[in-house]
Amino acid sequence: MTAAVPATPIVRRLRRLLLILALLAPLVVCASVTPGPRASAATPVATVRLSTLTPAIGTTGTTIRAAGSVAATGEERLRDVEVRLRLSRTRVNSRAELAAVAAGRAPSRDGVTVVRERLPADLMPGQTAPFDLSLDPATVPTLGDFGVYVLNVEVVAGHRDGYGRVAIVRTFLPWVPKQTDVKPTGFSVLWPLVAGPSRLADGSYADESLARQLAPTGRLGRLVSAGARLSQRLPLTWVVDPELLESARDMSGGYAAVDRAGRRVEGRGQAVAAQWLAQVRSATAQGTVVTLPYGDPDLVALARGGMTADLVASRDRAAKVAADLLGHPVVDDIAWPADGLVDARTLSALRGMDVGAAILDANGVPPELDLPYTPSGRADLSTGQGIMTGLLTDPGLTAILAARGDPVLGAQRFLAETAMITAELPSVGTERVIVVAPPRRWAPGQAQVDHLVDGMLGAPWLGPVSLSGLRAAAPPEIDRGPVAYPSRARRAELPPSYLAALRDLHTRIATFSSVLTDPEALVPPFDDAVFRLESSFWRGRQDRTNRLVAERSALTAKQAQVRVLPGSYTFGSKSGTIPLTISNGLPQEVIVDVRLTPRTPRLEIGDVAPVRIGPERKRQVEVPARAVANGVVIVDTSLRTPNGAAYSQPVQLRIRVTQYGTVALYITLAAAGVLFLTGILRLFRRGTRRRRERGTDQP
């Protein structure tokens, strides 16, 4: 028997390697024979679009119609295409489940097929075909109690991977039976009319964007028309920026705009601005109008930047402008910070300015406990200055309204959310009030706003409650924490460097105002320009710096119309005056101080009393001076305000000092005496010469 040879380290390593390869071999074989995903798997082979869903709210005795189109978007033919209408067997249980269905995370809710339609022909790549499905609710026994059901349009077809689903679009069907004991939930709707600031300090407009928005087919035109329709059933609260109203009034009388080439041209929106303003007056006559501060300032940024005086001034200006232009009273003690988020410091500052209520995002004042239902949008907010009324908007509804997408699906989602809120507590009624607030610069398309308003007008679970009614009601017994201000909101504020530039602009305006005898005639347009620059519209926009520079340049040009005219002078005596000329190109009298500072000690300048210069006039001022030595002196001459602040940049005057004085007088007299004596001597010599010629010895 042969003895076993011990394995060397190299042999042991080879054995281990062979063992590992033997274990991995089956996996490698499986991977090699398993087909991978097709290159076209990332691209859908078909899409389905739902263009019509009527009625938006299902009820007994109606026929539900879903119409749209199917498109073959892949690179293969779709065979035996069938469009199916699917309906969930049971109602949606919560808003969270509804959101999961909308996001496609709950395929178990796709339901069963209740209607199907076979397309007459196959779909070739790029081809589109319409479909039109009708459903009699009486044939669906699962449609019973009030609630929200999942309604899907599914497309199945044969393709290279077999026969099955190639596209699906999910939406919702609120169902209201003929007999129901569900009480409508209270809903209070805010309707914002806010735009980006377009008017400049000189009265012109940066572009024609506002005119386009005011047109009947424009953003603001659509909102006013839709709000007027909706207010027939629901008491809307119109939230208006008075700066927008004032701009529309200003445009209606004719205006200038800056075109793309930077030239001032005649504006073309005079008629649409007048028509829009008339529609706003009519639509808001019977409703409640809440005014934002003039220009819709960034409340939190200004409060944190120590500019609360601007908030007070813009709020006072807003109330007066809105009441004058609308012709009826407005509510000016409700604040609505950008995105409905505010910090505790700003909230206390607002309460100290007699602001009694704040419209906030409900997520910014969260309940202490998780609730199985949506609570009423009313709370008491504790601030360092006392209690403030909190009017809390529903963040889910705001997000749905803000979303851009299919108008039919968006409207159905909104209706389903509001119906789901009522289904949470179907027997409470209008004691629970939900605040609906679109984004402040909401820009829905015409189809979106039409579908939305039509659905809201027909929704029986929407109980109308005014915002003033909600404000007067007692808050529900729900413990809420302090206001939450997330870091993303802080990053969105107008930055400190920008606010510092606005404070500097304030200082420049105050300097300009202090030399005027009638500041109210020239200064308010620049104050309003600052309000517009403080608008929340400029959050996250890089072009805000361009607008700031333009407004500052306009102020500088106006201020430069009061100036010292440059010149050169000769100072020919030991003491005297310098004739200085000051020009005033403004249409009113100004009062300025003059300060002259020689760069060398050859000339001493005396004091000058404050100078009054008439409108569009020039005035020469005699500045007392005393020469110390001959030579050329550069004098820096600047204007000051009556309180001593610098008004203009120094102007250089060139003054040549000759300083003849008394010495020059003596020299002149001596020269005159010499000339006189020389004349007498010449006369004497001439007489002596003549006597000699006559031969006389008489002297």
XYZ file of C-alpha atoms in Angstrom:
699
model
C 0.000 0.000 0.000
C 1.424 3.357 -1.093
C 1.642 6.094 1.543
C -0.316 9.346 0.867
C 1.754 12.303 -0.193
C 0.929 15.425 1.822
C -0.575 18.292 -0.255
C 1.537 21.349 -0.768
C 0.110 24.904 -0.172
C -0.176 25.428 -3.923
C -2.189 22.225 -4.334
C -4.531 23.207 -1.510
C -5.187 26.579 -3.129
C -5.947 24.914 -6.472
C -8.408 22.563 -4.790
C -10.236 25.478 -3.137
C -10.450 27.327 -6.475
C -11.885 24.240 -8.226
C -14.474 23.826 -5.457
C -15.628 27.479 -5.792
C -15.907 27.132 -9.584
C -17.946 23.965 -9.183
C -20.399 25.754 -6.890
C -20.760 28.791 -9.220
C -21.154 26.759 -12.408
C -24.965 26.278 -12.136
C -25.475 30.017 -11.578
C -23.381 30.865 -14.597
C -25.323 28.401 -16.726
C -28.678 29.843 -15.554
C -27.560 33.378 -16.291
C -26.468 32.394 -19.759
C -29.801 30.810 -20.714
C -32.160 33.296 -19.015
C -33.242 35.909 -21.578
C -32.501 39.472 -20.544
C -34.901 42.376 -20.886
C -35.566 43.583 -24.362
C -33.954 46.790 -25.420
C -37.422 48.267 -25.848
C -38.604 47.370 -22.318
C -37.856 50.872 -21.033
C -40.110 52.391 -23.707
C -43.853 51.692 -23.353
C -45.372 50.054 -26.384
C -48.631 52.010 -25.960
C -50.176 54.949 -24.160
C -53.765 55.737 -23.304
C -55.251 59.197 -22.797
C -58.570 59.937 -21.111
C -60.071 63.089 -22.626
C -63.655 62.773 -21.365
C -65.172 61.458 -18.152
C -68.814 62.393 -17.659
C -70.337 62.878 -15.295
C -67.428 63.646 -13.004
C -69.574 62.458 -10.088
C -71.435 59.198 -10.475
C -74.967 58.745 -9.202
C -77.955 56.492 -9.785
C -79.718 56.999 -13.106
C -76.716 58.384 -14.968
C -74.538 56.843 -17.650
C -70.793 57.050 -17.086
C -68.914 57.770 -20.296
C -65.137 57.503 -20.672
C -63.611 58.511 -23.996
C -60.111 59.084 -25.217
C -57.458 57.596 -27.458
C -54.882 54.795 -27.619
C -51.520 55.270 -29.318
C -48.908 52.699 -30.334
C -45.734 54.396 -29.138
C -43.342 51.479 -29.580
C -41.739 49.982 -32.662
C -44.086 47.024 -33.088
C -47.633 46.402 -34.207
C -50.299 45.935 -31.533
C -52.756 43.126 -32.415
C -56.287 42.538 -31.188
C -56.319 45.768 -29.150
C -59.013 45.910 -26.487
C -59.864 48.862 -24.206
C -61.347 47.961 -20.844
C -63.010 50.001 -18.125
C -62.172 48.633 -14.671
C -63.842 49.539 -11.384
C -62.737 48.651 -7.879
C -65.049 46.350 -5.934
C -64.967 48.476 -2.770
C -64.509 52.085 -1.810
C -61.143 53.653 -1.058
C -60.565 53.630 2.686
C -58.388 56.697 3.268
C -56.625 59.631 1.665
C -53.337 57.780 2.039
C -54.688 54.859 0.034
C -56.051 57.249 -2.560
C -52.583 58.784 -2.966
C -51.039 55.329 -3.315
C -53.489 54.418 -6.079
C -52.789 57.674 -7.934
C -49.046 56.980 -7.753
C -49.501 53.422 -9.060
C -48.361 51.819 -5.808
C -51.608 49.885 -5.221
C -52.235 47.663 -8.292
C -54.511 45.459 -6.183
C -57.035 48.295 -6.418
C -57.248 48.097 -10.230
C -60.628 46.366 -9.892
C -62.590 44.221 -12.319
C -63.529 44.808 -15.938
C -67.017 46.277 -16.259
C -66.910 47.416 -19.913
C -64.712 46.366 -22.843
C -64.353 47.483 -26.455
C -62.303 45.844 -29.217
C -60.672 48.230 -31.678
C -61.622 47.520 -35.278
C -58.029 47.136 -36.475
C -54.514 46.560 -35.272
C -52.374 49.558 -34.342
C -49.224 50.142 -36.337
C -46.264 51.990 -34.733
C -47.152 55.679 -34.279
C -50.841 55.131 -35.010
C -53.637 56.433 -32.736
C -57.197 55.199 -32.392
C -60.128 56.605 -30.391
C -62.283 54.750 -27.892
C -65.606 55.546 -26.225
C -66.856 53.438 -23.330
C -70.212 53.740 -21.560
C -71.213 52.222 -18.222
C -74.664 51.868 -16.714
C -74.067 52.005 -12.930
C -77.167 49.872 -12.367
C -75.220 46.919 -13.806
C -72.536 47.230 -11.113
C -73.870 45.936 -7.782
C -70.724 47.038 -5.899
C -71.613 50.720 -6.402
C -73.590 51.271 -3.236
C -72.729 53.683 -0.437
C -71.224 57.138 -0.752
C -67.488 57.084 -1.360
C -64.640 57.082 -3.850
C -64.042 54.182 -6.237
C -60.995 53.502 -8.395
C -61.801 53.785 -12.107
C -59.179 52.645 -14.616
C -58.915 52.573 -18.382
C -56.779 49.595 -19.393
C -55.463 48.616 -22.826
C -54.574 44.985 -23.603
C -53.072 43.810 -26.879
C -50.876 41.193 -28.476
C -47.209 42.038 -29.044
C -43.851 40.292 -29.215
C -43.932 39.307 -25.516
C -47.429 37.838 -25.685
C -50.932 39.122 -24.993
C -51.605 41.355 -21.992
C -51.728 44.868 -20.582
C -49.805 47.460 -22.563
C -51.132 50.654 -20.915
C -53.342 51.824 -18.068
C -54.517 55.175 -16.717
C -55.886 55.340 -13.193
C -58.442 57.816 -11.949
C -61.325 57.991 -9.476
C -65.096 58.086 -9.482
C -66.832 59.771 -6.537
C -70.155 57.983 -6.059
C -73.232 59.600 -4.522
C -76.346 57.392 -4.233
C -79.809 58.871 -4.520
C -80.522 58.299 -0.859
C -77.750 59.171 1.574
C -77.492 60.597 5.055
C -74.023 62.053 4.480
C -73.748 65.660 5.660
C -71.674 68.036 3.507
C -68.339 69.058 4.971
C -67.599 72.761 5.225
C -65.227 74.035 2.548
C -63.816 77.556 2.404
C -62.099 78.433 -0.884
C -59.408 81.077 -1.381
C -59.101 82.505 -4.887
C -55.802 84.394 -5.403
C -55.305 87.231 -7.874
C -51.570 87.850 -7.639
C -48.990 88.479 -10.360
C -45.310 89.201 -10.665
C -44.423 92.925 -10.467
C -44.014 94.364 -13.932
C -44.337 98.140 -13.470
C -41.171 100.244 -13.102
C -40.564 103.401 -11.086
C -40.703 105.587 -14.194
C -44.237 104.355 -14.943
C -43.327 102.064 -17.821
C -43.594 98.263 -17.810
C -40.698 95.832 -18.077
C -42.541 93.862 -20.786
C -46.032 92.936 -21.974
C -46.371 89.841 -19.766
C -49.002 91.418 -17.523
C -51.143 92.410 -20.508
C -51.059 88.822 -21.724
C -52.166 87.566 -18.300
C -55.038 90.062 -18.107
C -56.486 88.993 -21.456
C -59.648 86.816 -21.322
C -57.583 83.800 -22.393
C -54.693 84.716 -20.089
C -53.976 83.390 -16.610
C -55.623 86.205 -14.656
C -58.481 86.459 -17.116
C -59.262 82.756 -16.689
C -59.118 83.008 -12.893
C -61.567 85.903 -12.693
C -64.064 84.188 -15.007
C -63.803 80.861 -13.181
C -64.028 82.520 -9.774
C -67.152 84.403 -10.815
C -68.781 81.094 -11.823
C -67.710 79.268 -8.681
C -68.868 82.054 -6.372
C -72.457 81.350 -7.458
C -72.388 78.306 -5.166
C -69.379 78.686 -2.860
C -68.565 81.913 -1.015
C -65.099 82.576 -2.376
C -62.534 84.640 -0.515
C -60.655 86.666 -3.099
C -57.023 87.231 -2.086
C -55.784 90.236 -4.049
C -52.516 92.115 -4.374
C -53.544 95.799 -4.657
C -50.408 96.489 -6.696
C -51.930 94.326 -9.430
C -55.184 96.281 -9.329
C -53.307 99.572 -9.500
C -51.195 98.380 -12.432
C -54.332 97.347 -14.327
C -55.882 100.762 -13.671
C -52.683 102.466 -14.787
C -52.485 100.391 -17.981
C -56.105 101.116 -18.861
C -55.206 104.775 -19.356
C -52.338 104.026 -21.747
C -48.800 103.046 -20.938
C -45.329 102.364 -22.316
C -43.571 98.997 -22.277
C -40.021 97.872 -22.950
C -39.700 95.558 -25.940
C -37.157 92.776 -26.390
C -34.675 95.212 -27.923
C -34.830 97.416 -24.825
C -36.808 100.201 -26.527
C -39.797 101.974 -24.988
C -42.864 101.340 -27.132
C -46.552 102.021 -26.727
C -48.311 99.301 -24.722
C -50.999 97.205 -26.395
C -52.960 96.035 -23.348
C -55.012 99.141 -22.601
C -58.391 97.590 -23.468
C -57.829 94.207 -21.819
C -56.633 95.884 -18.609
C -59.772 98.033 -18.399
C -62.013 95.040 -19.109
C -60.260 92.851 -16.537
C -60.503 95.464 -13.797
C -64.221 95.891 -14.475
C -64.705 92.116 -14.208
C -62.855 92.041 -10.884
C -65.054 94.808 -9.483
C -68.174 92.917 -10.530
C -67.004 89.473 -9.344
C -65.872 90.670 -5.907
C -68.832 92.952 -5.205
C -70.718 90.305 -3.192
C -67.732 88.397 -1.806
C -64.952 88.888 0.702
C -61.703 90.465 -0.457
C -58.549 89.917 1.588
C -55.705 92.230 0.591
C -52.066 91.267 0.680
C -49.580 94.010 1.557
C -48.795 96.141 -1.484
C -46.584 94.122 -3.829
C -46.962 90.866 -1.846
C -43.719 91.214 0.163
C -41.696 88.284 1.487
C -42.972 88.589 5.054
C -40.475 86.270 6.723
C -37.419 87.658 4.926
C -38.311 91.270 5.743
C -39.090 90.504 9.383
C -35.833 88.598 9.797
C -33.971 91.391 7.995
C -35.231 94.079 10.382
C -37.457 95.720 7.765
C -40.811 95.495 9.542
C -41.389 99.211 8.878
C -41.771 98.297 5.218
C -44.420 95.709 6.115
C -46.408 98.344 7.989
C -46.107 100.851 5.136
C -47.009 98.352 2.405
C -50.007 97.108 4.378
C -51.341 100.646 4.906
C -50.880 101.436 1.240
C -52.614 98.202 0.182
C -55.827 98.809 2.103
C -56.296 102.291 0.655
C -55.512 101.291 -2.948
C -57.814 98.247 -2.930
C -60.753 100.040 -1.335
C -60.467 102.935 -3.813
C -60.210 100.726 -6.897
C -62.844 98.135 -5.940
C -65.327 100.548 -4.422
C -66.164 98.399 -1.386
C -64.532 97.509 1.966
C -61.710 94.981 2.153
C -60.130 92.877 4.899
C -56.536 93.897 5.547
C -55.668 92.167 8.839
C -55.062 88.647 7.465
C -51.506 87.678 6.509
C -50.598 84.981 3.988
C -46.840 84.286 4.001
C -45.230 82.688 0.967
C -46.016 78.950 0.753
C -48.056 79.311 3.948
C -44.927 78.893 6.102
C -43.773 81.298 8.802
C -41.383 81.325 11.739
C -42.284 82.310 15.300
C -40.418 85.637 15.097
C -42.351 86.800 12.041
C -45.634 85.641 13.535
C -44.991 87.743 16.651
C -44.036 90.732 14.496
C -47.259 90.425 12.506
C -49.331 90.199 15.677
C -47.581 93.329 16.936
C -48.765 95.119 13.775
C -52.403 94.290 14.652
C -52.624 91.432 12.152
C -55.348 89.242 13.612
C -55.140 86.089 11.472
C -52.685 84.182 9.309
C -53.312 81.781 6.427
C -50.833 78.946 6.952
C -50.123 75.511 5.525
C -51.553 72.922 7.923
C -48.237 71.056 7.794
C -46.631 74.124 9.360
C -48.812 73.735 12.484
C -48.997 69.944 12.825
C -51.230 68.190 15.367
C -49.478 66.583 18.312
C -51.150 63.232 17.517
C -51.742 61.444 14.217
C -55.446 61.677 13.405
C -57.457 59.213 11.272
C -59.266 62.108 9.605
C -58.602 65.581 8.269
C -59.164 68.131 11.058
C -60.812 71.511 10.652
C -58.567 74.262 9.319
C -58.861 76.470 12.392
C -56.353 76.906 15.213
C -55.212 79.399 17.816
C -51.586 80.414 17.307
C -49.596 81.496 20.333
C -47.177 84.388 19.688
C -45.068 86.633 21.851
C -47.604 89.415 21.215
C -50.716 87.382 22.006
C -53.015 84.877 20.321
C -53.502 84.949 16.565
C -56.157 83.133 14.565
C -54.755 80.400 12.352
C -56.565 79.582 9.083
C -54.932 76.349 7.940
C -55.002 75.298 4.293
C -55.055 71.636 3.285
C -51.597 70.864 1.795
C -52.830 67.852 -0.175
C -55.451 69.855 -2.018
C -52.955 72.654 -2.685
C -50.497 70.180 -4.210
C -53.194 68.688 -6.455
C -54.213 72.113 -7.740
C -50.585 73.094 -8.324
C -49.744 69.941 -10.282
C -49.438 70.255 -14.041
C -50.795 67.335 -15.999
C -53.902 65.912 -17.562
C -56.826 68.269 -16.781
C -59.388 65.465 -16.524
C -57.273 63.377 -14.157
C -56.363 66.453 -12.080
C -59.990 67.505 -11.626
C -61.060 63.945 -10.771
C -58.280 63.661 -8.216
C -59.348 66.918 -6.545
C -62.989 65.852 -6.397
C -61.999 62.433 -5.056
C -59.871 64.027 -2.302
C -62.677 66.308 -1.162
C -65.191 63.425 -1.261
C -62.753 61.277 0.729
C -62.477 64.032 3.365
C -66.254 63.984 3.768
C -66.301 60.168 3.865
C -63.873 60.269 6.823
C -66.540 61.886 9.047
C -69.788 61.725 7.062
C -72.053 62.823 9.929
C -70.175 65.910 11.211
C -71.251 68.407 8.554
C -70.060 71.987 8.296
C -68.746 72.061 11.860
C -65.540 70.815 10.234
C -64.211 73.300 7.670
C -61.461 72.572 5.161
C -59.591 75.534 3.677
C -58.776 75.160 -0.027
C -56.008 77.408 -1.313
C -54.306 77.169 -4.712
C -50.769 78.583 -5.001
C -50.802 82.383 -4.885
C -49.672 82.651 -8.532
C -51.742 79.716 -9.719
C -51.620 79.170 -13.484
C -54.188 76.515 -14.466
C -54.950 75.831 -18.099
C -58.406 76.566 -19.465
C -59.364 72.881 -19.617
C -58.131 72.292 -16.077
C -60.052 75.177 -14.560
C -63.185 74.303 -16.534
C -63.191 70.674 -15.352
C -62.447 71.758 -11.801
C -65.188 74.383 -11.571
C -67.757 72.115 -13.242
C -66.982 69.370 -10.748
C -67.072 71.645 -7.707
C -70.387 73.141 -8.771
C -71.913 69.659 -8.881
C -70.296 68.182 -5.747
C -73.023 67.790 -3.083
C -70.499 67.091 -0.305
C -69.033 70.608 -0.525
C -70.721 72.710 2.159
C -70.128 76.459 1.619
C -68.457 78.254 4.555
C -66.918 81.710 4.280
C -63.442 82.417 5.592
C -64.882 85.012 7.964
C -67.248 82.348 9.296
C -64.350 79.985 9.909
C -62.376 82.777 11.561
C -65.225 83.478 13.966
C -65.646 79.804 14.898
C -63.960 78.194 17.882
C -60.976 75.960 17.079
C -61.451 72.187 17.406
C -60.133 70.448 20.492
C -56.908 69.368 18.840
C -53.492 69.963 20.359
C -51.096 71.478 17.852
C -47.423 72.182 18.251
C -45.661 75.496 17.606
C -45.266 76.738 14.053
C -42.714 74.732 12.108
C -40.413 76.515 9.682
C -38.412 73.967 7.664
C -34.931 74.608 6.360
C -36.150 74.514 2.745
C -38.376 77.513 3.505
C -35.435 79.410 4.978
C -33.335 78.716 1.880
C -36.164 80.016 -0.328
C -36.271 83.460 1.312
C -34.928 86.597 -0.322
C -31.215 86.496 0.647
C -29.629 88.911 3.161
C -27.358 90.458 0.502
C -30.394 91.382 -1.590
C -32.156 92.881 1.437
C -29.033 94.925 2.225
C -29.192 96.388 -1.293
C -32.853 97.280 -0.713
C -31.989 99.051 2.528
C -29.352 101.047 0.646
C -31.986 101.970 -1.928
C -34.221 103.172 0.901
C -31.393 105.431 2.100
C -30.917 106.861 -1.390
C -34.631 107.623 -1.666
C -34.613 109.373 1.727
C -31.641 111.488 0.625
C -33.416 112.510 -2.567
C -36.590 113.312 -0.653
C -34.822 115.584 1.854
C -33.902 118.221 -0.763
C -37.410 118.457 -2.222
C -39.979 121.013 -1.158
C -42.836 118.716 -2.255
C -41.645 115.092 -1.846
C -45.107 113.609 -2.441
C -44.926 114.676 -6.076
C -41.775 112.684 -6.912
C -40.907 110.148 -4.192
C -43.908 107.696 -4.015
C -43.082 105.928 -7.323
C -39.675 105.006 -5.919
C -41.168 103.830 -2.604
C -43.584 101.646 -4.576
C -40.675 100.311 -6.607
C -39.034 99.117 -3.391
C -42.282 97.395 -2.359
C -42.293 95.587 -5.693
C -38.652 94.584 -5.281
C -39.526 93.075 -1.880
C -42.154 90.823 -3.445
C -42.147 87.086 -2.786
C -42.227 86.782 -6.585
C -38.446 87.301 -6.615
C -37.753 84.202 -4.520
C -35.308 82.004 -6.383
C -35.152 84.336 -9.409
C -31.747 85.538 -10.553
C -33.191 88.405 -12.632
C -34.165 90.245 -9.441
C -30.697 91.856 -9.441
C -31.283 93.262 -12.924
C -34.544 94.828 -11.797
C -32.863 96.266 -8.681
C -30.082 97.822 -10.757
C -32.620 99.315 -13.182
C -34.645 100.939 -10.399
C -31.519 102.260 -8.698
C -30.333 103.751 -12.000
C -33.705 105.483 -12.460
C -33.368 107.067 -9.017
C -29.777 108.128 -9.713
C -30.833 109.789 -12.966
C -33.583 111.706 -11.201
C -31.259 112.738 -8.378
C -28.586 113.913 -10.847
C -30.922 116.598 -12.198
C -29.848 118.697 -9.205
C -26.125 119.258 -9.687
C -23.154 121.637 -9.652
C -22.005 122.699 -13.096
C -18.254 122.171 -13.593
C -16.021 125.040 -14.615
C -12.699 126.909 -14.301
C -12.304 130.220 -12.489
C -9.576 132.816 -11.889
C -9.330 134.311 -8.411
C -7.568 137.664 -8.850
C -7.590 139.159 -5.343
C -6.625 138.232 -1.837
C -10.296 137.907 -0.863
C -13.466 137.747 -2.889
C -16.074 135.280 -4.204
C -16.222 132.322 -6.558
C -19.264 132.372 -8.899
C -20.628 128.807 -8.585
C -23.564 127.656 -10.765
C -26.116 125.053 -9.553
C -28.696 123.560 -11.920
C -32.112 122.163 -10.941
C -33.806 120.149 -13.686
C -36.678 118.958 -11.468
C -40.211 120.381 -11.784
C -40.171 121.723 -8.199
C -38.033 123.909 -5.959
C -35.153 122.275 -4.082
C -33.046 123.277 -1.084
C -29.393 122.204 -0.958
C -26.213 122.992 0.925
C -22.942 123.502 -0.935
C -19.620 122.223 0.306
C -16.306 123.185 -1.339
C -13.125 121.414 -0.231
C -9.772 122.652 -1.688
C -7.164 119.965 -2.181
C -4.328 122.384 -1.284
C -4.127 125.172 1.367
C -3.605 127.948 -1.228
C -7.312 128.855 -0.972
C -9.617 129.110 1.999
C -13.383 128.700 1.369
C -16.017 130.364 3.529
C -19.444 129.001 4.552
C -22.427 129.089 2.206
C -26.018 129.379 3.375
C -28.602 126.829 2.134
C -29.505 127.546 -1.462
C -33.022 127.548 -2.915
C -33.288 126.850 -6.621
C -36.546 127.181 -8.503
C -38.018 124.448 -10.694
C -36.055 123.897 -13.899
C -33.769 126.826 -13.100
C -30.074 127.572 -12.666
C -28.716 129.764 -9.903
C -25.306 131.356 -9.448
C -24.003 131.296 -5.893
C -21.231 133.645 -4.743
C -18.936 131.533 -2.543
C -16.629 133.628 -0.283
C -12.930 132.737 -0.479
C -9.485 134.069 0.572
C -6.241 133.487 -1.288
C -3.195 132.353 0.676
C -0.758 131.768 -2.166
C -0.675 131.885 -5.946
C -1.191 128.809 -8.080
C -3.826 126.391 -9.391
C -6.201 124.844 -6.813
C -8.523 121.877 -7.452
C -11.687 122.260 -5.367
C -14.034 119.300 -4.777
C -17.551 120.711 -4.809
C -20.550 118.648 -3.691
C -24.161 119.162 -2.719
C -25.518 118.230 0.686
C -29.009 117.836 2.040
C -30.235 120.388 4.578
C -29.453 117.896 7.335
C -25.869 117.475 6.143
C -26.030 114.132 4.329
C -24.102 113.760 1.078
C -26.380 114.272 -1.922
C -24.096 114.088 -4.943
C -20.640 112.981 -5.954
C -18.018 115.789 -5.837
C -17.479 117.896 -8.952
C -13.938 119.190 -9.546
C -13.513 122.938 -10.052
C -10.205 124.382 -11.333
C -9.366 127.750 -9.761
C -6.279 129.820 -10.671
C -5.179 132.169 -7.851
C -3.168 135.261 -9.032
C -3.471 137.371 -5.821
C -2.541 140.914 -7.117
C -4.236 142.761 -4.253
C -2.642 145.976 -2.741
C 0.723 145.480 -4.405
C -0.939 145.553 -7.761
C -2.663 148.836 -6.829
C 0.648 150.506 -5.799
C 2.344 149.400 -8.951
C -0.487 150.756 -11.034
C -0.401 154.182 -9.279
C 3.389 154.420 -9.602
C 3.226 153.631 -13.258
C 0.566 156.295 -13.731
C 2.776 158.877 -11.918
C 5.786 158.089 -14.050
C 3.725 158.461 -17.173
C 2.413 161.829 -15.943
C 5.908 163.225 -15.142
C 7.241 161.944 -18.452
C 4.512 163.837 -20.251
C 5.287 167.140 -18.434
C 9.030 166.773 -19.175
C 8.334 166.272 -22.874
C 6.150 169.377 -22.995
C 8.885 171.457 -21.273
C 11.556 170.303 -23.722
C 9.323 170.951 -26.692
C 8.693 174.575 -25.505
C 12.399 175.250 -24.950
C 13.218 174.003 -28.458
C 10.665 176.327 -30.049
C 12.001 179.430 -28.243
C 15.523 178.714 -29.402
C 14.311 178.488 -32.932
C 12.709 182.003 -32.617
C 15.961 183.475 -31.253
C 14.591 184.762 -27.978
C 16.392 184.550 -24.664
C 13.343 184.591 -22.586
C 12.988 181.591 -20.523
